[in-house]
Amino acid sequence: MKYISTRGDRTLRGFSEILLEGLAPDGGLYLPTHYPKVDAATLARWRGLSYAELAFEVLSLYIDDIPGADLKRLVSSTYTEQVYGTKAITPLKKLEDGLYLEALSNGPTLAFKDMAMQLLGALFEYELGRRGESLNILGATSGDTGSAAEYAMRGKKGVKVFMLSPHGRMSPFQQAQMFSLQDPNIHNLAVEGVFDDCQDIVKAVSNDLEFKRRWKIGTVNSINWARLLAQVVYYFAGYFQATKTNDERVSFAVPSGNFGNICAGHVARLMGLPIRRLVLATNENNVLDEFFRTGTYRVRGGAETYETSSPSMDISKASNFERFVFDLLGRDAVRTKQLFQDELGAKGSFTLTPDEFARIADYGFVSGSSTHADRLATIRDTARRCGVVVDTHTADGLKVAREHREAGTPMIVLETALPAKFSATIVEALGREPERPAALVGIEQLPKRFKVMPVDVQAVKDYIAKNG
Ligand SMILES: *Cc1c(COP(=O)(O)O)cnc(C)c1O
């Protein structure tokens, strides 16, 4: 299997070549040259597999430059009952007839990002070891991504993490999660500013190509193909749990921000997994809902990007979205580049032709959005009627899922975080604190390891130069 860029660079690259990369050199995103088709016999065989076995089968179709035995070892040490708490890894919880939650948030940081990031940690360590290289991962976080990256990379050989976060602005729980890590390869830099200041520093450091090369600066953001690929697996796992035979179809509802999670569903569907609908759910930041309803993709400025109670979906543009549009346009890289580089660059938006827009139906996508009031209502209603407490992001998914249910087709809502992570809104909805997994009780009391930094690019560079 080889990989190409969505913007026309046809250089064929192997999986290991793009594993440690971000964007393709032409500014596009990497995609495989084609999606391997899973035939009926294969699907039947996969139904009986454990999660790790299934992951190995799916990944093997896209990775041919890591020996099978090595890949198998990496996958089976990643997806364990010990880390995810259950044998199923992503068990299905029935809410009512035909409506399920797929639990993706039982990893170390209680959000679905662990599903991919844990594997990425293992793959990075493996590949860097094979090359005899090292990498300094630099990132900015307001919560979820940073903690998932740190828990994936802690103790990994050849990798150091420098994670910038806005000092004093994360929730006490999120701070405790990240800052209680004592691993010497994890560096928490608490910047005396807001999240945008952190992000600007990361950009400034990355734009200094000389510094970037010298200190081997890398990232783990959601455009990484390996992360997306790891997420394809749980669509298969969810399907097998919700159905008895492979003649049945299911729909998935996905709380979406950067379009990484649902893009994995799109890939699974094109591989032949019997998915009827992919239901995209946004919060008040409805860039993607607007696109799927109107064919216009309009990125938002800072003033139009709202801080909501499902903060991990507060995005102004969706960094993975170009992958789907490339497929939608019949993999026309010239047109993709025109839309994402020329039009988006010049006016901050683009609109599909009616012909292009009509094709969306063939890809199964529908969408909807929700508000803070909707989240509260969904959390209350789900607790009362189903006895299950969902987090605010999952509530966005569930609200939109209910609008798109069809008789006879099971609907699987992806649970993207546990309620314990967003307790303030749970208290607002239910008047009580959400349950916290036993292992995390009292983590606020653990000793914290972090360094306070001014909003100063040079200070961050100096820190990396000293510790990288
Ligand atoms: C990251 C995240 C999302 C959004 O996922 P995308 O892949 O960016 O669409 C939704 N919910 C939670 C809890 C997240 O952490």
Short mmCIF file of C-alpha atoms and ligand atoms in Angstrom, two decimals, residues 105 110-113 144-145 222 227 231 234 254-263 280-281 288 310-313 315 318-320 391-394 414-418 421-422, ligand 1:
data_model
loop_
_atom_site.label_atom_id
_atom_site.label_comp_id
_atom_site.label_asym_id
_atom_site.label_seq_id
_atom_site.Cartn_x
_atom_site.Cartn_y
_atom_site.Cartn_z
CA SER A 105 -13.50 6.28 26.27
CA LEU A 110 -11.23 8.87 29.40
CA ALA A 111 -11.70 10.10 25.82
CA PHE A 112 -11.78 8.33 22.46
CA LYS A 113 -8.50 9.91 21.39
CA ASP A 144 -8.06 16.29 25.56
CA THR A 145 -5.43 15.99 22.85
CA SER A 222 -5.33 14.66 14.17
CA ARG A 227 -4.46 7.97 13.97
CA GLN A 231 -10.04 4.58 14.40
CA TYR A 234 -13.83 0.37 16.11
CA VAL A 254 -20.38 10.79 15.59
CA PRO A 255 -19.75 13.90 17.73
CA SER A 256 -17.44 15.79 15.38
CA GLY A 257 -14.87 18.56 15.49
CA ASN A 258 -11.88 18.12 13.22
CA PHE A 259 -13.62 15.39 11.20
CA GLY A 260 -11.05 12.75 12.20
CA ASN A 261 -13.39 10.32 13.92
CA ILE A 262 -16.14 10.34 11.31
CA CYS A 263 -13.61 10.26 8.46
CA LEU A 280 -22.37 13.95 11.82
CA ALA A 281 -23.13 15.92 14.98
CA LEU A 288 -19.61 20.94 9.22
CA SER A 310 -18.59 20.34 24.57
CA PRO A 311 -15.22 22.09 24.22
CA SER A 312 -13.41 19.38 22.25
CA MET A 313 -15.73 20.14 19.34
CA ILE A 315 -13.43 24.24 16.06
CA ALA A 318 -12.01 20.92 10.38
CA SER A 319 -8.46 19.81 9.71
CA ASN A 320 -9.33 16.35 8.32
CA ASP A 391 -20.78 13.26 28.65
CA THR A 392 -21.52 16.54 26.84
CA HIS A 393 -19.93 15.51 23.51
CA THR A 394 -21.69 12.17 23.44
CA LEU A 414 -19.88 6.86 19.53
CA GLU A 415 -19.15 7.74 23.16
CA THR A 416 -16.24 10.13 22.77
CA ALA A 417 -15.59 10.93 26.45
CA LEU A 418 -16.68 9.89 29.93
CA LYS A 421 -14.15 14.76 32.40
CA PHE A 422 -16.87 17.38 32.18
C1 LIG B 1 -11.57 15.25 19.79
C2 LIG B 1 -12.92 15.04 20.31
C3 LIG B 1 -14.07 15.10 19.49
C4 LIG B 1 -14.00 15.46 18.02
O1 LIG B 1 -13.39 14.46 17.25
P1 LIG B 1 -12.85 14.78 15.78
O2 LIG B 1 -12.08 13.58 15.38
O3 LIG B 1 -11.97 16.01 15.93
O4 LIG B 1 -14.02 15.05 14.91
C5 LIG B 1 -15.30 14.80 20.05
N1 LIG B 1 -15.42 14.51 21.36
C6 LIG B 1 -14.36 14.47 22.18
C7 LIG B 1 -14.57 14.15 23.62
C8 LIG B 1 -13.07 14.72 21.70
O5 LIG B 1 -12.01 14.67 22.52
#
